[in-house]
mmCIF file of C-alpha atoms in Angstrom:
data_model
loop_
_atom_site.group_PDB
_atom_site.id
_atom_site.type_symbol
_atom_site.label_atom_id
_atom_site.label_comp_id
_atom_site.label_asym_id
_atom_site.label_seq_id
_atom_site.Cartn_x
_atom_site.Cartn_y
_atom_site.Cartn_z
ATOM 1 C CA MET C 39 -17.268 -51.086 20.975
ATOM 2 C CA SER C 40 -18.315 -54.222 19.980
ATOM 3 C CA THR C 41 -19.916 -57.689 20.508
ATOM 4 C CA THR C 42 -18.931 -61.043 20.701
ATOM 5 C CA LYS C 43 -21.104 -61.825 17.812
ATOM 6 C CA THR C 44 -19.334 -59.233 15.393
ATOM 7 C CA ALA C 45 -16.298 -60.356 16.731
ATOM 8 C CA GLN C 46 -16.739 -63.762 15.492
ATOM 9 C CA GLN C 47 -18.110 -63.214 12.469
ATOM 10 C CA ALA C 48 -15.053 -61.226 11.711
ATOM 11 C CA ILE C 49 -13.033 -63.738 12.797
ATOM 12 C CA ASP C 50 -14.783 -66.313 9.845
ATOM 13 C CA LEU C 51 -14.975 -63.439 7.548
ATOM 14 C CA ILE C 52 -11.170 -63.657 7.613
ATOM 15 C CA LEU C 53 -10.232 -66.981 7.876
ATOM 16 C CA HIS C 54 -12.712 -68.409 5.188
ATOM 17 C CA GLN C 55 -12.215 -71.916 4.529
ATOM 18 C CA GLY C 56 -8.578 -72.090 5.659
ATOM 19 C CA LEU C 57 -9.204 -74.023 8.730
ATOM 20 C CA ARG C 58 -11.547 -77.123 9.973
ATOM 21 C CA GLU C 59 -14.768 -75.849 11.275
ATOM 22 C CA THR C 60 -14.194 -78.460 14.548
ATOM 23 C CA LYS C 61 -11.778 -79.324 16.738
ATOM 24 C CA VAL C 62 -10.257 -83.228 15.930
ATOM 25 C CA ARG C 63 -10.537 -84.054 19.622
ATOM 26 C CA HIS C 64 -13.287 -82.798 22.236
ATOM 27 C CA SER C 65 -15.630 -80.792 19.957
ATOM 28 C CA ASN C 66 -18.354 -79.340 21.476
ATOM 29 C CA VAL C 67 -20.201 -79.023 18.035
ATOM 30 C CA LEU C 68 -22.377 -82.089 17.612
ATOM 31 C CA GLN C 69 -22.662 -82.059 13.736
ATOM 32 C CA LEU C 70 -20.498 -83.493 11.263
ATOM 33 C CA GLU C 71 -18.408 -81.546 8.940
ATOM 34 C CA ALA C 72 -19.066 -81.531 5.373
ATOM 35 C CA SER C 73 -17.272 -80.786 2.568
ATOM 36 C CA ILE C 74 -18.547 -77.851 0.539
ATOM 37 C CA PRO C 75 -18.532 -78.616 -3.029
ATOM 38 C CA GLY C 76 -16.977 -76.620 -5.429
ATOM 39 C CA LYS C 77 -14.843 -74.796 -1.929
ATOM 40 C CA HIS C 78 -11.156 -75.296 -1.336
ATOM 41 C CA ASN C 79 -11.117 -78.125 1.446
ATOM 42 C CA LYS C 80 -7.440 -78.337 2.200
ATOM 43 C CA GLN C 81 -6.863 -77.567 5.935
ATOM 44 C CA GLY C 82 -4.342 -75.353 7.534
ATOM 45 C CA ALA C 83 -3.125 -73.678 10.328
ATOM 46 C CA ILE C 84 -2.678 -70.419 12.461
ATOM 47 C CA ALA C 85 -0.909 -69.281 15.538
ATOM 48 C CA MET C 86 -2.392 -67.268 18.279
ATOM 49 C CA TYR C 87 -0.207 -64.990 20.960
ATOM 50 C CA ARG C 88 -1.774 -64.087 24.276
ATOM 51 C CA SER C 89 0.478 -61.045 24.635
ATOM 52 C CA LYS C 90 2.761 -58.457 22.396
ATOM 53 C CA ALA C 91 5.480 -59.748 24.730
ATOM 54 C CA GLN C 92 4.926 -63.279 24.226
ATOM 55 C CA MET C 93 4.332 -62.560 20.346
ATOM 56 C CA ALA C 94 7.975 -61.201 19.970
ATOM 57 C CA LYS C 95 9.232 -64.728 21.384
ATOM 58 C CA SER C 96 7.227 -66.495 19.174
ATOM 59 C CA TRP C 97 5.784 -67.968 22.477
ATOM 60 C CA GLY C 98 1.789 -69.156 21.463
ATOM 61 C CA THR C 99 -0.446 -71.369 20.490
ATOM 62 C CA ILE C 100 -1.357 -73.146 17.141
ATOM 63 C CA TYR C 101 -4.832 -73.787 16.131
ATOM 64 C CA THR C 102 -6.412 -75.859 13.105
ATOM 65 C CA SER C 103 -9.859 -75.103 13.694
ATOM 66 C CA LYS C 104 -12.165 -72.143 13.707
ATOM 67 C CA GLU C 105 -13.934 -73.833 16.934
ATOM 68 C CA ALA C 106 -10.734 -73.534 18.671
ATOM 69 C CA VAL C 107 -10.040 -70.070 17.312
ATOM 70 C CA HIS C 108 -13.366 -68.947 18.701
ATOM 71 C CA ASP C 109 -12.584 -70.372 22.352
ATOM 72 C CA ASN C 110 -9.661 -68.769 22.467
ATOM 73 C CA TYR C 111 -9.315 -65.684 20.799
ATOM 74 C CA ALA C 112 -10.444 -63.653 23.694
ATOM 75 C CA THR C 113 -7.535 -64.276 25.809
ATOM 76 C CA SER C 114 -5.375 -63.448 23.010
ATOM 77 C CA THR C 115 -4.010 -60.151 21.711
ATOM 78 C CA HIS C 116 -2.763 -61.175 18.124
ATOM 79 C CA TRP C 117 -2.886 -63.783 15.876
ATOM 80 C CA THR C 118 -1.986 -65.055 11.917
ATOM 81 C CA PRO C 119 -4.924 -64.020 9.711
ATOM 82 C CA ASN C 120 -3.031 -65.573 6.839
ATOM 83 C CA VAL C 121 -2.929 -69.217 6.990
ATOM 84 C CA PHE C 122 0.365 -71.564 6.935
ATOM 85 C CA ASN C 123 0.366 -75.425 5.609
ATOM 86 C CA TYR C 124 1.410 -76.321 8.925
ATOM 87 C CA LEU C 125 3.108 -74.697 11.722
ATOM 88 C CA THR C 126 4.972 -76.393 14.571
ATOM 89 C CA TYR C 127 6.297 -76.206 18.156
ATOM 90 C CA THR C 128 9.956 -76.063 18.519
ATOM 91 C CA ASP C 129 10.328 -77.118 22.296
ATOM 92 C CA ALA C 130 8.895 -80.370 24.248
ATOM 93 C CA THR C 131 6.713 -77.961 26.328
ATOM 94 C CA LYS C 132 4.582 -76.651 22.952
ATOM 95 C CA HIS C 133 5.549 -72.935 24.076
ATOM 96 C CA TYR C 134 7.479 -71.714 20.653
ATOM 97 C CA VAL C 135 5.638 -71.448 17.390
ATOM 98 C CA LYS C 136 7.778 -72.664 14.044
ATOM 99 C CA GLY C 137 7.001 -72.028 10.674
ATOM 100 C CA ALA C 138 4.954 -68.830 10.366
ATOM 101 C CA LYS C 139 7.255 -67.843 6.937
ATOM 102 C CA GLU C 140 5.740 -66.730 3.608
ATOM 103 C CA GLN C 141 7.372 -69.800 2.315
ATOM 104 C CA ASN C 142 5.161 -72.203 4.116
ATOM 105 C CA LEU C 143 1.571 -69.856 3.751
ATOM 106 C CA SER C 144 -1.353 -72.147 2.481
ATOM 107 C CA GLN C 145 -3.918 -68.868 1.498
ATOM 108 C CA ILE C 146 -3.638 -65.285 1.768
ATOM 109 C CA ASN C 147 -6.887 -64.202 3.455
ATOM 110 C CA THR C 148 -5.879 -60.344 4.257
ATOM 111 C CA LEU C 149 -3.711 -57.614 3.841
ATOM 112 C CA VAL C 150 -3.130 -55.095 7.233
ATOM 113 C CA VAL C 151 -1.743 -51.673 7.404
ATOM 114 C CA ASP C 152 -0.314 -51.016 10.472
ATOM 115 C CA VAL C 153 -0.591 -47.615 12.048
ATOM 116 C CA ASP C 154 1.713 -46.746 15.078
ATOM 117 C CA TYR C 155 1.542 -43.507 17.034
ATOM 118 C CA ARG C 156 3.327 -42.673 20.334
ATOM 119 C CA ASP C 157 0.635 -43.392 22.740
ATOM 120 C CA ALA C 158 -2.959 -44.538 23.309
ATOM 121 C CA GLU C 159 -3.603 -40.673 23.990
ATOM 122 C CA GLU C 160 -2.189 -40.122 20.277
ATOM 123 C CA ARG C 161 -4.095 -42.879 18.673
ATOM 124 C CA GLN C 162 -7.411 -41.272 19.922
ATOM 125 C CA ALA C 163 -6.993 -38.223 18.695
ATOM 126 C CA LYS C 164 -5.464 -39.599 14.994
ATOM 127 C CA PHE C 165 -8.643 -41.726 14.799
ATOM 128 C CA ALA C 166 -10.786 -39.262 12.349
ATOM 129 C CA GLU C 167 -7.622 -39.032 10.298
ATOM 130 C CA VAL C 168 -7.144 -42.337 10.131
ATOM 131 C CA TRP C 169 -10.815 -42.851 9.089
ATOM 132 C CA ASP C 170 -11.015 -40.161 6.538
ATOM 133 C CA THR C 171 -7.840 -41.692 4.761
ATOM 134 C CA ALA C 172 -9.634 -45.206 5.169
ATOM 135 C CA MET C 173 -12.377 -43.489 3.319
ATOM 136 C CA LEU C 174 -10.984 -41.571 0.397
ATOM 137 C CA ASP C 175 -11.409 -44.337 -2.500
ATOM 138 C CA VAL C 176 -15.408 -45.813 -1.673
ATOM 139 C CA GLN C 177 -14.405 -48.319 -4.001
ATOM 140 C CA PHE C 178 -11.618 -49.821 -2.147
ATOM 141 C CA LEU C 179 -12.768 -49.585 1.835
ATOM 142 C CA PRO C 180 -11.193 -51.893 4.668
ATOM 143 C CA THR C 181 -13.100 -54.672 6.022
ATOM 144 C CA LEU C 182 -11.834 -54.151 9.476
ATOM 145 C CA ILE C 183 -9.949 -51.392 11.458
ATOM 146 C CA LEU C 184 -8.543 -52.396 15.283
ATOM 147 C CA ALA C 185 -7.464 -50.677 17.576
ATOM 148 C CA THR C 186 -4.096 -50.964 19.059
ATOM 149 C CA THR C 187 -2.339 -50.124 22.058
ATOM 150 C CA LYS C 188 -0.652 -47.346 20.078
ATOM 151 C CA GLY C 189 -2.498 -46.952 16.716
ATOM 152 C CA TYR C 190 -4.667 -49.124 14.192
ATOM 153 C CA HIS C 191 -4.360 -52.404 11.969
ATOM 154 C CA ILE C 192 -6.481 -51.753 8.822
ATOM 155 C CA TYR C 193 -7.519 -54.969 7.449
ATOM 156 C CA TYR C 194 -8.316 -55.567 3.547
ATOM 157 C CA VAL C 195 -9.903 -59.325 3.542
ATOM 158 C CA PHE C 196 -10.005 -60.659 0.230
ATOM 159 C CA ASP C 197 -13.600 -62.130 -1.105
ATOM 160 C CA GLU C 198 -11.783 -64.755 -1.642
ATOM 161 C CA PRO C 199 -8.672 -66.012 -0.380
ATOM 162 C CA VAL C 200 -5.815 -66.382 -2.472
ATOM 163 C CA PHE C 201 -4.169 -69.529 -3.145
ATOM 164 C CA VAL C 202 -0.375 -70.283 -2.612
ATOM 165 C CA ARG C 203 1.221 -72.733 -4.953
ATOM 166 C CA ARG C 204 4.531 -72.956 -5.470
ATOM 167 C CA HIS C 205 5.960 -73.123 -9.511
ATOM 168 C CA ALA C 206 8.470 -75.678 -10.513
ATOM 169 C CA ASN C 207 10.965 -72.382 -10.175
ATOM 170 C CA GLY C 208 10.244 -72.723 -6.570
ATOM 171 C CA LYS C 209 8.617 -69.000 -6.939
ATOM 172 C CA LEU C 210 5.251 -67.940 -5.083
ATOM 173 C CA PRO C 211 3.955 -65.460 -7.829
ATOM 174 C CA ALA C 212 0.549 -65.305 -5.510
ATOM 175 C CA VAL C 213 3.096 -63.990 -2.453
ATOM 176 C CA ARG C 214 4.893 -61.849 -5.114
ATOM 177 C CA ALA C 215 1.313 -60.200 -6.394
ATOM 178 C CA ALA C 216 0.188 -59.603 -2.593
ATOM 179 C CA LYS C 217 3.299 -58.137 -1.415
ATOM 180 C CA ALA C 218 3.182 -55.803 -4.469
ATOM 181 C CA ILE C 219 -0.346 -54.843 -3.588
ATOM 182 C CA ALA C 220 0.323 -54.612 0.482
ATOM 183 C CA LYS C 221 3.282 -52.169 -0.794
ATOM 184 C CA SER C 222 0.897 -49.920 -2.669
ATOM 185 C CA LEU C 223 -1.478 -49.789 0.585
ATOM 186 C CA LYS C 224 1.342 -48.695 2.826
ATOM 187 C CA GLN C 225 2.797 -45.950 0.386
ATOM 188 C CA TYR C 226 -0.610 -44.721 -0.681
ATOM 189 C CA TYR C 227 -1.535 -44.483 3.432
ATOM 190 C CA ALA C 228 2.233 -42.741 4.252
ATOM 191 C CA GLN C 229 1.573 -40.004 2.210
ATOM 192 C CA LYS C 230 -1.179 -38.789 4.420
ATOM 193 C CA LEU C 231 -0.338 -40.780 7.638
ATOM 194 C CA PRO C 232 3.336 -40.643 8.780
ATOM 195 C CA ALA C 233 2.573 -42.701 11.343
ATOM 196 C CA VAL C 234 1.930 -45.748 9.037
ATOM 197 C CA ASP C 235 4.645 -48.767 8.960
ATOM 198 C CA VAL C 236 5.713 -49.202 5.539
ATOM 199 C CA THR C 237 8.477 -51.871 6.550
ATOM 200 C CA CYS C 238 5.515 -54.413 8.402
ATOM 201 C CA ASN C 239 5.390 -58.369 7.018
ATOM 202 C CA SER C 240 2.285 -58.242 5.137
ATOM 203 C CA PHE C 241 2.189 -61.681 6.118
ATOM 204 C CA GLY C 242 2.856 -61.485 9.927
ATOM 205 C CA VAL C 243 1.279 -61.440 13.141
ATOM 206 C CA PHE C 244 -1.264 -58.591 13.993
ATOM 207 C CA ARG C 245 -4.333 -58.106 16.388
ATOM 208 C CA VAL C 246 -6.951 -60.436 16.752
ATOM 209 C CA PRO C 247 -10.718 -58.822 16.411
ATOM 210 C CA ARG C 248 -12.174 -58.824 19.739
ATOM 211 C CA PRO C 249 -14.879 -57.347 21.378
ATOM 212 C CA ASP C 250 -12.944 -54.449 22.550
ATOM 213 C CA ASN C 251 -10.745 -53.123 19.857
ATOM 214 C CA ILE C 252 -13.209 -53.387 17.080
ATOM 215 C CA GLU C 253 -13.581 -50.018 15.755
#
């Protein structure tokens, strides 16, 4: 469907500057990471999962650099495209990931619409319908459409990440605003595509871009 370069470009586009460029240890990049003037240089963490079954159990791996993500995306199926302040493991063997909650978001990079059909055959038959729905508003086009096992994940990536800051009253206005936009997006799609999951967690786990799933 696509190329390795395209998948890596999609990953970088989604993550913005939310992760370090290179690994802290054992980096294969022979260059010093420099701060970009005027850019937000806070580094966070994401989680990646090697299968849907492992994702359902929160059995994943935590990454804090784009280099590490590039090294491992091809063997992963799912990830958290929005960046968290930190993530931790709940067990000594470092299998189970903890902390992927909206209260721990560092920055919101993307909103994703989840379209889920009965099986892969119906998914393929409905692609034109999904495409036509996504293209109805030329001023608000999706950034990326990924094929899932039985449907599609439609990514809307922000030009700039939305940084999450907690107010003194404990509220997260950026999260509230992003959830409202996500709700409107899902409702728009649901009017035309009954297969849209309108209850899907807006800041949850979605398919990671790979050469074999980029439509």
